[in-house]
Amino acid sequence: MEGYGQGSGLLVTLLPPFYNLTALVLLRYWNTPQVGILSFQINAMNYYGATRSSCVGFFQIGVDLDPNGTIAPWYVPGKNCVAHYFFNETTMNPAVLPGVSTPNNTLLKLMIYYNMSAKEIIFEIYDYNTNQLWIHKIPYSGTPFYATYTQLEFQYAYTKYPITDYIFNGTMFDIEVTYLNGTTATLPASYMIPFELDVPFTWDLTYYNVNVSGYNQFTK
């Protein structure tokens, strides 16, 4: 997956303040044995979340990749780093959520939007294949966003199956932020923090092999 970002808490480089973060995700194919283990998400942090805390001022929207062609959309409303699922608007353990069906090659749009005039943050996911729309608003009157990153996340501690049983073929792209002056921009490779990846040779790391991105790949 294409990736961006610098994590929340003790961030080294702040972006110019922005109020909208969007990304597209193409789900070509996935096959998982257990719900709530494999997910992808985008994250936007306000000033406090970007500079001081990992779970306060931390806004997130994502989708669990569940069994039998199902997905479970969720958001994190700026505190506790706990996912809230769109189905019933309550905090729940992902393991009890059945998800909703969507076909292979589904295209999703993810958005975290700070409506400053209405003093609210809007979390939105749209499925172009099924025309399903998930949207939730929370009251908010803090700072704009100053940082962002993307994730493909695997909850190893909670799975009953090996990682090789989880298959995902997809890509995240067109990751954009909208600054306070209304300018929409993609983020440069210089915004990414270098890191090492220790993974099997069979993993496809095409994006991370791009030298301009600054990543050091270590495989064994």
JSON list of C-alpha atoms in Angstrom, two decimals:
[
{"chain": "A", "resi": 1, "resn": "MET", "atom": "CA", "xyz": [0.00, 0.00, 0.00]},
{"chain": "A", "resi": 2, "resn": "GLU", "atom": "CA", "xyz": [1.12, 3.53, -0.65]},
{"chain": "A", "resi": 3, "resn": "GLY", "atom": "CA", "xyz": [1.93, 5.11, 2.68]},
{"chain": "A", "resi": 4, "resn": "TYR", "atom": "CA", "xyz": [2.54, 8.47, 4.22]},
{"chain": "A", "resi": 5, "resn": "GLY", "atom": "CA", "xyz": [3.30, 9.99, 7.47]},
{"chain": "A", "resi": 6, "resn": "GLN", "atom": "CA", "xyz": [4.76, 10.83, 10.76]},
{"chain": "A", "resi": 7, "resn": "GLY", "atom": "CA", "xyz": [3.08, 9.46, 13.85]},
{"chain": "A", "resi": 8, "resn": "SER", "atom": "CA", "xyz": [1.28, 11.29, 16.60]},
{"chain": "A", "resi": 9, "resn": "GLY", "atom": "CA", "xyz": [3.13, 12.25, 19.76]},
{"chain": "A", "resi": 10, "resn": "LEU", "atom": "CA", "xyz": [6.55, 13.99, 19.68]},
{"chain": "A", "resi": 11, "resn": "LEU", "atom": "CA", "xyz": [6.24, 14.64, 15.95]},
{"chain": "A", "resi": 12, "resn": "VAL", "atom": "CA", "xyz": [9.39, 16.14, 14.44]},
{"chain": "A", "resi": 13, "resn": "THR", "atom": "CA", "xyz": [7.91, 17.98, 11.46]},
{"chain": "A", "resi": 14, "resn": "LEU", "atom": "CA", "xyz": [4.50, 19.65, 11.43]},
{"chain": "A", "resi": 15, "resn": "LEU", "atom": "CA", "xyz": [2.53, 20.18, 8.25]},
{"chain": "A", "resi": 16, "resn": "PRO", "atom": "CA", "xyz": [0.86, 23.53, 7.58]},
{"chain": "A", "resi": 17, "resn": "PRO", "atom": "CA", "xyz": [-2.55, 23.40, 9.31]},
{"chain": "A", "resi": 18, "resn": "PHE", "atom": "CA", "xyz": [-5.19, 21.58, 7.27]},
{"chain": "A", "resi": 19, "resn": "TYR", "atom": "CA", "xyz": [-8.86, 20.76, 7.73]},
{"chain": "A", "resi": 20, "resn": "ASN", "atom": "CA", "xyz": [-9.50, 17.87, 5.34]},
{"chain": "A", "resi": 21, "resn": "LEU", "atom": "CA", "xyz": [-7.78, 14.53, 4.74]},
{"chain": "A", "resi": 22, "resn": "THR", "atom": "CA", "xyz": [-8.94, 12.15, 2.00]},
{"chain": "A", "resi": 23, "resn": "ALA", "atom": "CA", "xyz": [-7.72, 8.94, 0.41]},
{"chain": "A", "resi": 24, "resn": "LEU", "atom": "CA", "xyz": [-8.94, 6.33, -2.04]},
{"chain": "A", "resi": 25, "resn": "VAL", "atom": "CA", "xyz": [-8.58, 2.60, -1.37]},
{"chain": "A", "resi": 26, "resn": "LEU", "atom": "CA", "xyz": [-8.97, -0.14, -3.95]},
{"chain": "A", "resi": 27, "resn": "LEU", "atom": "CA", "xyz": [-9.81, -3.53, -2.42]},
{"chain": "A", "resi": 28, "resn": "ARG", "atom": "CA", "xyz": [-8.80, -5.97, -5.12]},
{"chain": "A", "resi": 29, "resn": "TYR", "atom": "CA", "xyz": [-9.06, -9.10, -3.01]},
{"chain": "A", "resi": 30, "resn": "TRP", "atom": "CA", "xyz": [-8.89, -10.20, 0.63]},
{"chain": "A", "resi": 31, "resn": "ASN", "atom": "CA", "xyz": [-9.35, -13.43, 2.54]},
{"chain": "A", "resi": 32, "resn": "THR", "atom": "CA", "xyz": [-9.23, -13.54, 6.33]},
{"chain": "A", "resi": 33, "resn": "PRO", "atom": "CA", "xyz": [-10.23, -16.22, 8.85]},
{"chain": "A", "resi": 34, "resn": "GLN", "atom": "CA", "xyz": [-11.21, -13.89, 11.71]},
{"chain": "A", "resi": 35, "resn": "VAL", "atom": "CA", "xyz": [-12.95, -10.53, 12.12]},
{"chain": "A", "resi": 36, "resn": "GLY", "atom": "CA", "xyz": [-11.33, -7.44, 13.56]},
{"chain": "A", "resi": 37, "resn": "ILE", "atom": "CA", "xyz": [-7.68, -8.45, 12.95]},
{"chain": "A", "resi": 38, "resn": "LEU", "atom": "CA", "xyz": [-6.63, -6.88, 9.64]},
{"chain": "A", "resi": 39, "resn": "SER", "atom": "CA", "xyz": [-7.49, -3.26, 8.83]},
{"chain": "A", "resi": 40, "resn": "PHE", "atom": "CA", "xyz": [-6.34, -0.15, 7.01]},
{"chain": "A", "resi": 41, "resn": "GLN", "atom": "CA", "xyz": [-6.85, 3.45, 8.03]},
{"chain": "A", "resi": 42, "resn": "ILE", "atom": "CA", "xyz": [-5.91, 7.10, 7.68]},
{"chain": "A", "resi": 43, "resn": "ASN", "atom": "CA", "xyz": [-5.12, 9.31, 10.65]},
{"chain": "A", "resi": 44, "resn": "ALA", "atom": "CA", "xyz": [-5.26, 13.07, 11.26]},
{"chain": "A", "resi": 45, "resn": "MET", "atom": "CA", "xyz": [-3.90, 14.73, 14.41]},
{"chain": "A", "resi": 46, "resn": "ASN", "atom": "CA", "xyz": [-4.59, 18.17, 15.85]},
{"chain": "A", "resi": 47, "resn": "TYR", "atom": "CA", "xyz": [-1.74, 20.17, 17.37]},
{"chain": "A", "resi": 48, "resn": "TYR", "atom": "CA", "xyz": [-1.86, 18.38, 20.73]},
{"chain": "A", "resi": 49, "resn": "GLY", "atom": "CA", "xyz": [-2.12, 14.96, 19.09]},
{"chain": "A", "resi": 50, "resn": "ALA", "atom": "CA", "xyz": [0.74, 15.71, 16.72]},
{"chain": "A", "resi": 51, "resn": "THR", "atom": "CA", "xyz": [3.16, 17.00, 19.35]},
{"chain": "A", "resi": 52, "resn": "ARG", "atom": "CA", "xyz": [2.28, 15.41, 22.68]},
{"chain": "A", "resi": 53, "resn": "SER", "atom": "CA", "xyz": [-0.16, 12.50, 22.73]},
{"chain": "A", "resi": 54, "resn": "SER", "atom": "CA", "xyz": [-0.76, 9.27, 20.82]},
{"chain": "A", "resi": 55, "resn": "CYS", "atom": "CA", "xyz": [-4.46, 9.02, 21.72]},
{"chain": "A", "resi": 56, "resn": "VAL", "atom": "CA", "xyz": [-5.73, 12.54, 22.43]},
{"chain": "A", "resi": 57, "resn": "GLY", "atom": "CA", "xyz": [-6.41, 14.74, 19.42]},
{"chain": "A", "resi": 58, "resn": "PHE", "atom": "CA", "xyz": [-6.03, 11.65, 17.25]},
{"chain": "A", "resi": 59, "resn": "PHE", "atom": "CA", "xyz": [-8.75, 11.19, 14.61]},
{"chain": "A", "resi": 60, "resn": "GLN", "atom": "CA", "xyz": [-8.88, 8.03, 12.54]},
{"chain": "A", "resi": 61, "resn": "ILE", "atom": "CA", "xyz": [-11.11, 6.38, 9.98]},
{"chain": "A", "resi": 62, "resn": "GLY", "atom": "CA", "xyz": [-10.71, 2.86, 8.65]},
{"chain": "A", "resi": 63, "resn": "VAL", "atom": "CA", "xyz": [-12.13, -0.47, 7.61]},
{"chain": "A", "resi": 64, "resn": "ASP", "atom": "CA", "xyz": [-11.65, -3.96, 9.02]},
{"chain": "A", "resi": 65, "resn": "LEU", "atom": "CA", "xyz": [-11.12, -6.61, 6.34]},
{"chain": "A", "resi": 66, "resn": "ASP", "atom": "CA", "xyz": [-13.34, -9.43, 7.55]},
{"chain": "A", "resi": 67, "resn": "PRO", "atom": "CA", "xyz": [-14.15, -12.96, 6.28]},
{"chain": "A", "resi": 68, "resn": "ASN", "atom": "CA", "xyz": [-16.37, -13.80, 3.31]},
{"chain": "A", "resi": 69, "resn": "GLY", "atom": "CA", "xyz": [-15.96, -10.52, 1.44]},
{"chain": "A", "resi": 70, "resn": "THR", "atom": "CA", "xyz": [-17.14, -8.32, 4.29]},
{"chain": "A", "resi": 71, "resn": "ILE", "atom": "CA", "xyz": [-15.80, -5.06, 5.69]},
{"chain": "A", "resi": 72, "resn": "ALA", "atom": "CA", "xyz": [-16.49, -3.27, 8.97]},
{"chain": "A", "resi": 73, "resn": "PRO", "atom": "CA", "xyz": [-16.11, 0.54, 8.79]},
{"chain": "A", "resi": 74, "resn": "TRP", "atom": "CA", "xyz": [-15.14, 2.49, 11.92]},
{"chain": "A", "resi": 75, "resn": "TYR", "atom": "CA", "xyz": [-13.74, 5.77, 13.21]},
{"chain": "A", "resi": 76, "resn": "VAL", "atom": "CA", "xyz": [-11.77, 6.97, 16.25]},
{"chain": "A", "resi": 77, "resn": "PRO", "atom": "CA", "xyz": [-13.22, 10.24, 17.64]},
{"chain": "A", "resi": 78, "resn": "GLY", "atom": "CA", "xyz": [-10.08, 11.89, 18.98]},
{"chain": "A", "resi": 79, "resn": "LYS", "atom": "CA", "xyz": [-9.68, 10.09, 22.28]},
{"chain": "A", "resi": 80, "resn": "ASN", "atom": "CA", "xyz": [-8.75, 6.71, 23.75]},
{"chain": "A", "resi": 81, "resn": "CYS", "atom": "CA", "xyz": [-7.62, 5.25, 20.39]},
{"chain": "A", "resi": 82, "resn": "VAL", "atom": "CA", "xyz": [-10.70, 3.01, 20.50]},
{"chain": "A", "resi": 83, "resn": "ALA", "atom": "CA", "xyz": [-12.62, 2.23, 17.30]},
{"chain": "A", "resi": 84, "resn": "HIS", "atom": "CA", "xyz": [-16.31, 3.12, 17.12]},
{"chain": "A", "resi": 85, "resn": "TYR", "atom": "CA", "xyz": [-18.19, 1.14, 14.49]},
{"chain": "A", "resi": 86, "resn": "PHE", "atom": "CA", "xyz": [-20.70, 2.86, 12.24]},
{"chain": "A", "resi": 87, "resn": "PHE", "atom": "CA", "xyz": [-23.32, 0.15, 12.74]},
{"chain": "A", "resi": 88, "resn": "ASN", "atom": "CA", "xyz": [-24.54, 1.20, 16.16]},
{"chain": "A", "resi": 89, "resn": "GLU", "atom": "CA", "xyz": [-22.43, 4.23, 17.14]},
{"chain": "A", "resi": 90, "resn": "THR", "atom": "CA", "xyz": [-21.11, 2.58, 20.30]},
{"chain": "A", "resi": 91, "resn": "THR", "atom": "CA", "xyz": [-17.67, 1.41, 21.30]},
{"chain": "A", "resi": 92, "resn": "MET", "atom": "CA", "xyz": [-17.48, -2.32, 20.66]},
{"chain": "A", "resi": 93, "resn": "ASN", "atom": "CA", "xyz": [-14.98, -5.12, 20.46]},
{"chain": "A", "resi": 94, "resn": "PRO", "atom": "CA", "xyz": [-14.31, -5.73, 16.74]},
{"chain": "A", "resi": 95, "resn": "ALA", "atom": "CA", "xyz": [-14.60, -9.48, 17.31]},
{"chain": "A", "resi": 96, "resn": "VAL", "atom": "CA", "xyz": [-18.38, -9.27, 17.71]},
{"chain": "A", "resi": 97, "resn": "LEU", "atom": "CA", "xyz": [-19.04, -7.29, 14.55]},
{"chain": "A", "resi": 98, "resn": "PRO", "atom": "CA", "xyz": [-20.23, -9.18, 11.42]},
{"chain": "A", "resi": 99, "resn": "GLY", "atom": "CA", "xyz": [-19.36, -6.54, 8.81]},
{"chain": "A", "resi": 100, "resn": "VAL", "atom": "CA", "xyz": [-21.15, -5.80, 5.53]},
{"chain": "A", "resi": 101, "resn": "SER", "atom": "CA", "xyz": [-20.66, -7.37, 2.12]},
{"chain": "A", "resi": 102, "resn": "THR", "atom": "CA", "xyz": [-18.82, -5.71, -0.74]},
{"chain": "A", "resi": 103, "resn": "PRO", "atom": "CA", "xyz": [-17.32, -7.33, -3.87]},
{"chain": "A", "resi": 104, "resn": "ASN", "atom": "CA", "xyz": [-13.71, -7.64, -4.96]},
{"chain": "A", "resi": 105, "resn": "ASN", "atom": "CA", "xyz": [-12.30, -4.55, -6.69]},
{"chain": "A", "resi": 106, "resn": "THR", "atom": "CA", "xyz": [-14.35, -2.26, -4.46]},
{"chain": "A", "resi": 107, "resn": "LEU", "atom": "CA", "xyz": [-13.23, 1.36, -4.44]},
{"chain": "A", "resi": 108, "resn": "LEU", "atom": "CA", "xyz": [-13.62, 3.25, -1.15]},
{"chain": "A", "resi": 109, "resn": "LYS", "atom": "CA", "xyz": [-13.19, 6.93, -0.35]},
{"chain": "A", "resi": 110, "resn": "LEU", "atom": "CA", "xyz": [-12.10, 7.82, 3.19]},
{"chain": "A", "resi": 111, "resn": "MET", "atom": "CA", "xyz": [-12.43, 11.32, 4.61]},
{"chain": "A", "resi": 112, "resn": "ILE", "atom": "CA", "xyz": [-11.79, 13.16, 7.89]},
{"chain": "A", "resi": 113, "resn": "TYR", "atom": "CA", "xyz": [-13.12, 16.70, 7.61]},
{"chain": "A", "resi": 114, "resn": "TYR", "atom": "CA", "xyz": [-13.07, 19.53, 10.16]},
{"chain": "A", "resi": 115, "resn": "ASN", "atom": "CA", "xyz": [-16.00, 21.87, 9.51]},
{"chain": "A", "resi": 116, "resn": "MET", "atom": "CA", "xyz": [-14.74, 24.89, 11.43]},
{"chain": "A", "resi": 117, "resn": "SER", "atom": "CA", "xyz": [-17.86, 27.01, 10.97]},
{"chain": "A", "resi": 118, "resn": "ALA", "atom": "CA", "xyz": [-20.12, 24.25, 12.30]},
{"chain": "A", "resi": 119, "resn": "LYS", "atom": "CA", "xyz": [-17.55, 23.23, 14.96]},
{"chain": "A", "resi": 120, "resn": "GLU", "atom": "CA", "xyz": [-17.67, 19.54, 14.08]},
{"chain": "A", "resi": 121, "resn": "ILE", "atom": "CA", "xyz": [-15.52, 16.79, 12.61]},
{"chain": "A", "resi": 122, "resn": "ILE", "atom": "CA", "xyz": [-17.06, 14.57, 9.94]},
{"chain": "A", "resi": 123, "resn": "PHE", "atom": "CA", "xyz": [-15.93, 10.98, 9.37]},
{"chain": "A", "resi": 124, "resn": "GLU", "atom": "CA", "xyz": [-17.03, 9.56, 6.04]},
{"chain": "A", "resi": 125, "resn": "ILE", "atom": "CA", "xyz": [-16.53, 6.36, 4.04]},
{"chain": "A", "resi": 126, "resn": "TYR", "atom": "CA", "xyz": [-18.13, 5.86, 0.64]},
{"chain": "A", "resi": 127, "resn": "ASP", "atom": "CA", "xyz": [-18.23, 2.55, -1.24]},
{"chain": "A", "resi": 128, "resn": "TYR", "atom": "CA", "xyz": [-18.40, 3.32, -4.97]},
{"chain": "A", "resi": 129, "resn": "ASN", "atom": "CA", "xyz": [-19.34, -0.27, -5.86]},
{"chain": "A", "resi": 130, "resn": "THR", "atom": "CA", "xyz": [-22.37, -0.59, -3.60]},
{"chain": "A", "resi": 131, "resn": "ASN", "atom": "CA", "xyz": [-23.19, 3.11, -3.06]},
{"chain": "A", "resi": 132, "resn": "GLN", "atom": "CA", "xyz": [-23.03, 2.56, 0.68]},
{"chain": "A", "resi": 133, "resn": "LEU", "atom": "CA", "xyz": [-22.23, 5.70, 2.67]},
{"chain": "A", "resi": 134, "resn": "TRP", "atom": "CA", "xyz": [-21.12, 5.73, 6.30]},
{"chain": "A", "resi": 135, "resn": "ILE", "atom": "CA", "xyz": [-20.99, 9.13, 7.95]},
{"chain": "A", "resi": 136, "resn": "HIS", "atom": "CA", "xyz": [-20.69, 10.35, 11.53]},
{"chain": "A", "resi": 137, "resn": "LYS", "atom": "CA", "xyz": [-20.23, 13.82, 13.05]},
{"chain": "A", "resi": 138, "resn": "ILE", "atom": "CA", "xyz": [-18.79, 14.78, 16.40]},
{"chain": "A", "resi": 139, "resn": "PRO", "atom": "CA", "xyz": [-18.69, 18.23, 18.05]},
{"chain": "A", "resi": 140, "resn": "TYR", "atom": "CA", "xyz": [-15.21, 19.75, 17.98]},
{"chain": "A", "resi": 141, "resn": "SER", "atom": "CA", "xyz": [-13.76, 23.25, 18.39]},
{"chain": "A", "resi": 142, "resn": "GLY", "atom": "CA", "xyz": [-10.02, 22.59, 18.67]},
{"chain": "A", "resi": 143, "resn": "THR", "atom": "CA", "xyz": [-7.12, 23.32, 16.35]},
{"chain": "A", "resi": 144, "resn": "PRO", "atom": "CA", "xyz": [-6.94, 22.23, 12.71]},
{"chain": "A", "resi": 145, "resn": "PHE", "atom": "CA", "xyz": [-4.92, 19.13, 11.85]},
{"chain": "A", "resi": 146, "resn": "TYR", "atom": "CA", "xyz": [-1.10, 19.29, 11.73]},
{"chain": "A", "resi": 147, "resn": "ALA", "atom": "CA", "xyz": [-0.05, 15.71, 10.99]},
{"chain": "A", "resi": 148, "resn": "THR", "atom": "CA", "xyz": [-1.19, 12.56, 9.24]},
{"chain": "A", "resi": 149, "resn": "TYR", "atom": "CA", "xyz": [-0.18, 9.01, 8.48]},
{"chain": "A", "resi": 150, "resn": "THR", "atom": "CA", "xyz": [-1.65, 5.86, 6.95]},
{"chain": "A", "resi": 151, "resn": "GLN", "atom": "CA", "xyz": [-1.68, 2.30, 8.23]},
{"chain": "A", "resi": 152, "resn": "LEU", "atom": "CA", "xyz": [-2.23, -1.28, 7.23]},
{"chain": "A", "resi": 153, "resn": "GLU", "atom": "CA", "xyz": [-2.63, -2.86, 10.66]},
{"chain": "A", "resi": 154, "resn": "PHE", "atom": "CA", "xyz": [-2.50, -6.47, 11.83]},
{"chain": "A", "resi": 155, "resn": "GLN", "atom": "CA", "xyz": [-3.63, -7.23, 15.40]},
{"chain": "A", "resi": 156, "resn": "TYR", "atom": "CA", "xyz": [-1.24, -10.07, 16.11]},
{"chain": "A", "resi": 157, "resn": "ALA", "atom": "CA", "xyz": [-2.02, -10.31, 19.82]},
{"chain": "A", "resi": 158, "resn": "TYR", "atom": "CA", "xyz": [-5.70, -11.08, 19.17]},
{"chain": "A", "resi": 159, "resn": "THR", "atom": "CA", "xyz": [-5.59, -13.54, 16.29]},
{"chain": "A", "resi": 160, "resn": "LYS", "atom": "CA", "xyz": [-6.07, -17.28, 16.62]},
{"chain": "A", "resi": 161, "resn": "TYR", "atom": "CA", "xyz": [-4.44, -17.87, 13.23]},
{"chain": "A", "resi": 162, "resn": "PRO", "atom": "CA", "xyz": [-0.94, -17.29, 11.75]},
{"chain": "A", "resi": 163, "resn": "ILE", "atom": "CA", "xyz": [-0.31, -14.16, 9.71]},
{"chain": "A", "resi": 164, "resn": "THR", "atom": "CA", "xyz": [0.02, -16.26, 6.56]},
{"chain": "A", "resi": 165, "resn": "ASP", "atom": "CA", "xyz": [-3.73, -16.98, 6.76]},
{"chain": "A", "resi": 166, "resn": "TYR", "atom": "CA", "xyz": [-4.51, -13.31, 6.17]},
{"chain": "A", "resi": 167, "resn": "ILE", "atom": "CA", "xyz": [-4.43, -12.21, 2.54]},
{"chain": "A", "resi": 168, "resn": "PHE", "atom": "CA", "xyz": [-4.97, -8.70, 1.22]},
{"chain": "A", "resi": 169, "resn": "ASN", "atom": "CA", "xyz": [-4.38, -7.31, -2.25]},
{"chain": "A", "resi": 170, "resn": "GLY", "atom": "CA", "xyz": [-5.14, -3.63, -2.50]},
{"chain": "A", "resi": 171, "resn": "THR", "atom": "CA", "xyz": [-3.78, -0.12, -2.69]},
{"chain": "A", "resi": 172, "resn": "MET", "atom": "CA", "xyz": [-4.31, 3.25, -1.06]},
{"chain": "A", "resi": 173, "resn": "PHE", "atom": "CA", "xyz": [-3.73, 6.27, -3.29]},
{"chain": "A", "resi": 174, "resn": "ASP", "atom": "CA", "xyz": [-4.60, 9.94, -3.91]},
{"chain": "A", "resi": 175, "resn": "ILE", "atom": "CA", "xyz": [-3.87, 10.81, -0.29]},
{"chain": "A", "resi": 176, "resn": "GLU", "atom": "CA", "xyz": [-4.57, 14.53, -0.08]},
{"chain": "A", "resi": 177, "resn": "VAL", "atom": "CA", "xyz": [-4.83, 17.30, 2.51]},
{"chain": "A", "resi": 178, "resn": "THR", "atom": "CA", "xyz": [-6.63, 20.63, 2.18]},
{"chain": "A", "resi": 179, "resn": "TYR", "atom": "CA", "xyz": [-4.88, 23.56, 3.83]},
{"chain": "A", "resi": 180, "resn": "LEU", "atom": "CA", "xyz": [-6.66, 26.48, 5.49]},
{"chain": "A", "resi": 181, "resn": "ASN", "atom": "CA", "xyz": [-6.31, 28.60, 2.35]},
{"chain": "A", "resi": 182, "resn": "GLY", "atom": "CA", "xyz": [-8.30, 26.00, 0.40]},
{"chain": "A", "resi": 183, "resn": "THR", "atom": "CA", "xyz": [-5.32, 24.57, -1.48]},
{"chain": "A", "resi": 184, "resn": "THR", "atom": "CA", "xyz": [-5.45, 20.78, -1.90]},
{"chain": "A", "resi": 185, "resn": "ALA", "atom": "CA", "xyz": [-2.11, 18.99, -2.06]},
{"chain": "A", "resi": 186, "resn": "THR", "atom": "CA", "xyz": [-0.55, 15.55, -2.01]},
{"chain": "A", "resi": 187, "resn": "LEU", "atom": "CA", "xyz": [2.18, 15.00, 0.57]},
{"chain": "A", "resi": 188, "resn": "PRO", "atom": "CA", "xyz": [5.82, 14.84, -0.52]},
{"chain": "A", "resi": 189, "resn": "ALA", "atom": "CA", "xyz": [8.07, 11.85, 0.06]},
{"chain": "A", "resi": 190, "resn": "SER", "atom": "CA", "xyz": [10.13, 14.01, 2.42]},
{"chain": "A", "resi": 191, "resn": "TYR", "atom": "CA", "xyz": [7.25, 13.89, 4.92]},
{"chain": "A", "resi": 192, "resn": "MET", "atom": "CA", "xyz": [7.82, 10.18, 5.53]},
{"chain": "A", "resi": 193, "resn": "ILE", "atom": "CA", "xyz": [10.01, 9.02, 8.40]},
{"chain": "A", "resi": 194, "resn": "PRO", "atom": "CA", "xyz": [12.54, 6.34, 7.35]},
{"chain": "A", "resi": 195, "resn": "PHE", "atom": "CA", "xyz": [12.23, 2.93, 8.99]},
{"chain": "A", "resi": 196, "resn": "GLU", "atom": "CA", "xyz": [13.34, -0.66, 8.51]},
{"chain": "A", "resi": 197, "resn": "LEU", "atom": "CA", "xyz": [11.05, -3.45, 7.41]},
{"chain": "A", "resi": 198, "resn": "ASP", "atom": "CA", "xyz": [11.90, -6.99, 8.45]},
{"chain": "A", "resi": 199, "resn": "VAL", "atom": "CA", "xyz": [9.64, -9.18, 6.32]},
{"chain": "A", "resi": 200, "resn": "PRO", "atom": "CA", "xyz": [9.66, -12.36, 4.20]},
{"chain": "A", "resi": 201, "resn": "PHE", "atom": "CA", "xyz": [11.04, -12.07, 0.66]},
{"chain": "A", "resi": 202, "resn": "THR", "atom": "CA", "xyz": [7.63, -13.03, -0.69]},
{"chain": "A", "resi": 203, "resn": "TRP", "atom": "CA", "xyz": [6.06, -9.75, 0.47]},
{"chain": "A", "resi": 204, "resn": "ASP", "atom": "CA", "xyz": [5.46, -7.14, -2.21]},
{"chain": "A", "resi": 205, "resn": "LEU", "atom": "CA", "xyz": [7.13, -3.93, -1.06]},
{"chain": "A", "resi": 206, "resn": "THR", "atom": "CA", "xyz": [7.13, -2.09, -4.37]},
{"chain": "A", "resi": 207, "resn": "TYR", "atom": "CA", "xyz": [6.29, 1.28, -2.90]},
{"chain": "A", "resi": 208, "resn": "TYR", "atom": "CA", "xyz": [8.89, 1.06, -0.15]},
{"chain": "A", "resi": 209, "resn": "ASN", "atom": "CA", "xyz": [11.63, 0.23, -2.66]},
{"chain": "A", "resi": 210, "resn": "VAL", "atom": "CA", "xyz": [11.37, 3.73, -4.13]},
{"chain": "A", "resi": 211, "resn": "ASN", "atom": "CA", "xyz": [14.59, 5.36, -2.99]},
{"chain": "A", "resi": 212, "resn": "VAL", "atom": "CA", "xyz": [13.16, 8.87, -2.95]},
{"chain": "A", "resi": 213, "resn": "SER", "atom": "CA", "xyz": [10.80, 7.80, -0.19]},
{"chain": "A", "resi": 214, "resn": "GLY", "atom": "CA", "xyz": [13.73, 7.31, 2.14]},
{"chain": "A", "resi": 215, "resn": "TYR", "atom": "CA", "xyz": [12.90, 3.83, 3.36]},
{"chain": "A", "resi": 216, "resn": "ASN", "atom": "CA", "xyz": [15.55, 1.22, 4.17]},
{"chain": "A", "resi": 217, "resn": "GLN", "atom": "CA", "xyz": [14.28, -2.26, 3.39]},
{"chain": "A", "resi": 218, "resn": "PHE", "atom": "CA", "xyz": [15.72, -5.16, 5.37]},
{"chain": "A", "resi": 219, "resn": "THR", "atom": "CA", "xyz": [14.52, -8.65, 4.47]},
{"chain": "A", "resi": 220, "resn": "LYS", "atom": "CA", "xyz": [15.38, -12.11, 5.58]}
]
